[in-house]
PDB file of C-alpha atoms in Angstrom:
ATOM      1  CA  VAL G  81      -7.033   1.901 -15.011  1.00 47.00           C
ATOM      2  CA  MET G  82      -8.959   0.780 -11.938  1.00 47.00           C
ATOM      3  CA  ARG G  83      -8.780  -2.903 -12.875  1.00 52.00           C
ATOM      4  CA  GLN G  84      -5.068  -2.717 -13.609  1.00 58.00           C
ATOM      5  CA  TYR G  85      -4.038  -0.890 -10.429  1.00 58.00           C
ATOM      6  CA  TYR G  86      -6.765  -2.013  -8.023  1.00 54.00           C
ATOM      7  CA  PRO G  87      -7.474  -5.675  -8.753  1.00 48.00           C
ATOM      8  CA  GLU G  88     -10.678  -7.161  -7.470  1.00 52.00           C
ATOM      9  CA  SER G  89      -8.935 -10.054  -5.762  1.00 61.00           C
ATOM     10  CA  LEU G  90      -5.797 -10.635  -3.733  1.00 71.00           C
ATOM     11  CA  ARG G  91      -3.795 -13.750  -2.980  1.00 78.00           C
ATOM     12  CA  CYS G  92      -2.435 -12.380   0.269  1.00 85.00           C
ATOM     13  CA  VAL G  93      -1.967  -9.277   2.377  1.00 88.00           C
ATOM     14  CA  LEU G  94       1.504  -8.831   3.853  1.00 92.00           C
ATOM     15  CA  VAL G  95       1.876  -6.794   7.020  1.00 94.00           C
ATOM     16  CA  VAL G  96       5.553  -5.878   7.191  1.00 94.00           C
ATOM     17  CA  ASN G  97       7.447  -5.229  10.435  1.00 92.00           C
ATOM     18  CA  LEU G  98       4.357  -5.149  12.641  1.00 93.00           C
ATOM     19  CA  PRO G  99       5.272  -4.029  16.181  1.00 93.00           C
ATOM     20  CA  MET G 100       4.994  -6.828  18.741  1.00 91.00           C
ATOM     21  CA  LEU G 101       2.271  -5.025  20.671  1.00 92.00           C
ATOM     22  CA  LEU G 102       0.050  -4.823  17.574  1.00 93.00           C
ATOM     23  CA  GLY G 103       0.823  -8.446  16.718  1.00 92.00           C
ATOM     24  CA  ALA G 104      -1.364  -9.444  19.642  1.00 93.00           C
ATOM     25  CA  PHE G 105      -4.372  -8.188  17.654  1.00 95.00           C
ATOM     26  CA  ILE G 106      -3.728 -10.398  14.608  1.00 95.00           C
ATOM     27  CA  PRO G 107      -5.865 -13.302  15.954  1.00 95.00           C
ATOM     28  CA  ILE G 108      -8.745 -10.856  16.448  1.00 96.00           C
ATOM     29  CA  VAL G 109      -8.308  -9.496  12.924  1.00 94.00           C
ATOM     30  CA  ARG G 110      -8.306 -13.063  11.584  1.00 94.00           C
ATOM     31  CA  LEU G 111     -11.592 -13.757  13.391  1.00 95.00           C
ATOM     32  CA  LEU G 112     -13.114 -10.608  11.912  1.00 94.00           C
ATOM     33  CA  LEU G 113     -11.953 -11.602   8.438  1.00 87.00           C
ATOM     34  CA  GLY G 114     -13.540 -15.025   8.776  1.00 90.00           C
ATOM     35  CA  ALA G 115     -12.449 -18.350   7.324  1.00 88.00           C
ATOM     36  CA  LYS G 116     -12.824 -17.125   3.749  1.00 82.00           C
ATOM     37  CA  TYR G 117     -10.162 -14.403   4.082  1.00 84.00           C
ATOM     38  CA  SER G 118      -8.104 -14.996   7.250  1.00 90.00           C
ATOM     39  CA  HIS G 119      -5.649 -17.300   5.447  1.00 89.00           C
ATOM     40  CA  MET G 120      -4.655 -14.356   3.238  1.00 88.00           C
ATOM     41  CA  LEU G 121      -3.183 -12.307   6.099  1.00 91.00           C
ATOM     42  CA  HIS G 122       0.546 -12.811   6.727  1.00 94.00           C
ATOM     43  CA  THR G 123       2.873 -10.924   9.050  1.00 95.00           C
ATOM     44  CA  VAL G 124       6.500 -10.821   7.940  1.00 96.00           C
ATOM     45  CA  SER G 125       9.685  -9.106   9.001  1.00 91.00           C
ATOM     46  CA  GLY G 126      13.163  -8.822   7.609  1.00 88.00           C
ATOM     47  CA  ARG G 127      14.069 -11.313   4.919  1.00 92.00           C
ATOM     48  CA  GLN G 128      10.778 -13.240   5.322  1.00 95.00           C
ATOM     49  CA  LEU G 129       9.311 -10.703   2.910  1.00 95.00           C
ATOM     50  CA  PHE G 130      11.473 -12.236   0.176  1.00 96.00           C
ATOM     51  CA  ASP G 131       9.580 -15.533   0.572  1.00 95.00           C
ATOM     52  CA  TYR G 132       6.659 -13.702  -1.048  1.00 94.00           C
ATOM     53  CA  ILE G 133       8.261 -10.982  -3.180  1.00 94.00           C
ATOM     54  CA  ASP G 134      11.508 -11.031  -5.147  1.00 95.00           C
ATOM     55  CA  PRO G 135      14.056  -8.610  -3.573  1.00 96.00           C
ATOM     56  CA  ASP G 136      14.301  -6.769  -6.906  1.00 95.00           C
ATOM     57  CA  ASN G 137      10.634  -5.781  -6.482  1.00 92.00           C
ATOM     58  CA  VAL G 138      10.918  -4.751  -2.824  1.00 91.00           C
ATOM     59  CA  PRO G 139      11.710  -1.087  -2.049  1.00 87.00           C
ATOM     60  CA  ARG G 140      15.115  -0.373  -0.535  1.00 85.00           C
ATOM     61  CA  TYR G 141      13.579   1.006   2.635  1.00 82.00           C
ATOM     62  CA  LEU G 142      12.191  -2.505   3.270  1.00 87.00           C
ATOM     63  CA  GLY G 143      15.540  -4.171   2.560  1.00 89.00           C
ATOM     64  CA  GLY G 144      15.021  -4.857  -1.142  1.00 91.00           C
ATOM     65  CA  ASN G 145      16.885  -3.709  -4.238  1.00 93.00           C
ATOM     66  CA  ASN G 146      14.232  -1.519  -5.885  1.00 90.00           C
ATOM     67  CA  SER G 147      14.882   2.231  -5.850  1.00 86.00           C
ATOM     68  CA  THR G 148      11.661   3.174  -7.673  1.00 83.00           C
ATOM     69  CA  ASP G 149       9.859   6.125  -6.103  1.00 78.00           C
ATOM     70  CA  PHE G 150       6.608   4.438  -5.037  1.00 75.00           C
ATOM     71  CA  THR G 151       5.238   7.760  -3.788  1.00 74.00           C
ATOM     72  CA  GLU G 152       4.543   8.748  -7.409  1.00 74.00           C
ATOM     73  CA  PRO G 153       1.850   7.115  -9.543  1.00 73.00           C
ATOM     74  CA  PRO G 154       3.069   4.978 -12.446  1.00 73.00           C
ATOM     75  CA  VAL G 155       3.683   6.935 -15.657  1.00 72.00           C
ATOM     76  CA  GLU G 156       0.971   5.024 -17.492  1.00 74.00           C
ATOM     77  CA  CYS G 157      -1.572   5.945 -14.783  1.00 71.00           C
ATOM     78  CA  LYS G 158      -2.637   9.165 -16.451  1.00 63.00           C
ATOM     79  CA  TYR G 159      -5.778   9.995 -14.480  1.00 69.00           C
ATOM     80  CA  ARG G 160      -5.752  12.340 -11.524  1.00 74.00           C
ATOM     81  CA  THR G 161      -7.887  11.531  -8.502  1.00 77.00           C
ATOM     82  CA  GLU G 162     -10.381  14.248  -9.418  1.00 74.00           C
ATOM     83  CA  GLU G 163     -10.768  12.830 -12.940  1.00 80.00           C
ATOM     84  CA  LEU G 164     -11.459   9.359 -11.555  1.00 80.00           C
ATOM     85  CA  ALA G 165     -14.013  10.843  -9.176  1.00 83.00           C
ATOM     86  CA  HIS G 166     -15.846  12.424 -12.110  1.00 82.00           C
ATOM     87  CA  GLU G 167     -15.668   9.190 -14.106  1.00 84.00           C
ATOM     88  CA  TYR G 168     -17.214   7.225 -11.218  1.00 85.00           C
ATOM     89  CA  GLY G 169     -19.780   9.878 -10.294  1.00 88.00           C
ATOM     90  CA  LEU G 170     -18.274  10.901  -6.954  1.00 87.00           C
ATOM     91  CA  ASP G 171     -18.774  14.355  -5.457  1.00 89.00           C
ATOM     92  CA  PRO G 172     -15.697  16.407  -6.495  1.00 86.00           C
ATOM     93  CA  HIS G 173     -15.798  18.474  -3.289  1.00 88.00           C
ATOM     94  CA  VAL G 174     -15.649  15.363  -1.108  1.00 87.00           C
ATOM     95  CA  VAL G 175     -12.810  13.934  -3.201  1.00 85.00           C
ATOM     96  CA  ARG G 176     -10.858  17.209  -3.090  1.00 85.00           C
ATOM     97  CA  LYS G 177     -11.284  17.309   0.697  1.00 88.00           C
ATOM     98  CA  ALA G 178      -9.973  13.734   1.006  1.00 85.00           C
ATOM     99  CA  VAL G 179      -7.000  14.508  -1.243  1.00 83.00           C
ATOM    100  CA  GLN G 180      -6.161  17.568   0.871  1.00 88.00           C
ATOM    101  CA  LYS G 181      -6.382  15.467   4.030  1.00 87.00           C
ATOM    102  CA  PHE G 182      -3.825  12.950   2.741  1.00 84.00           C
ATOM    103  CA  GLU G 183      -1.544  15.431   0.965  1.00 85.00           C
ATOM    104  CA  PRO G 184       0.656  16.128   4.031  1.00 87.00           C
ATOM    105  CA  HIS G 185       1.180  12.372   4.445  1.00 84.00           C
ATOM    106  CA  MET G 186       2.251  12.034   0.819  1.00 82.00           C
ATOM    107  CA  ILE G 187       4.718  14.898   1.244  1.00 85.00           C
ATOM    108  CA  ASP G 188       6.162  13.115   4.304  1.00 85.00           C
ATOM    109  CA  ALA G 189       6.317   9.821   2.390  1.00 82.00           C
ATOM    110  CA  LYS G 190       8.247  11.467  -0.450  1.00 82.00           C
ATOM    111  CA  ARG G 191      10.667  13.079   2.014  1.00 84.00           C
ATOM    112  CA  LEU G 192      11.256   9.776   3.828  1.00 80.00           C
ATOM    113  CA  PHE G 193      11.677   7.935   0.542  1.00 77.00           C
ATOM    114  CA  LYS G 194      14.388  10.340  -0.582  1.00 78.00           C
ATOM    115  CA  GLN G 195      16.187  10.018   2.767  1.00 79.00           C
ATOM    116  CA  ARG G 196      16.133   6.207   2.775  1.00 71.00           C
ATOM    117  CA  VAL G 197      17.121   5.656  -0.851  1.00 62.00           C
ATOM    118  CA  ARG G 198      20.344   7.634  -0.627  1.00 59.00           C
TER     119      ARG G 198
END
């Protein structure tokens, strides 16, 4: 599961609709990434995203055609976070605490997704 959903390598990282003020920090981020990785970072807005990803694979809230609920894990991803923690020898209390910390954000993401897809 980890190799399928969290690959060890990336071709690029797309930062979508970055506010202009934060865009000023991109050169600094590139320096921190170094020559080996800085070429992978791309900022895109609007239809530029479709230069990298087919519109059918882009969520509607980003201007694409895909109405899949990306706030839910894929059906074939059968492990819960706690089960993965056990499998990789992580402290279940620490993992549970992290899950609880992010749970409100996931609830907000689901609510926003439902509003934007309509």
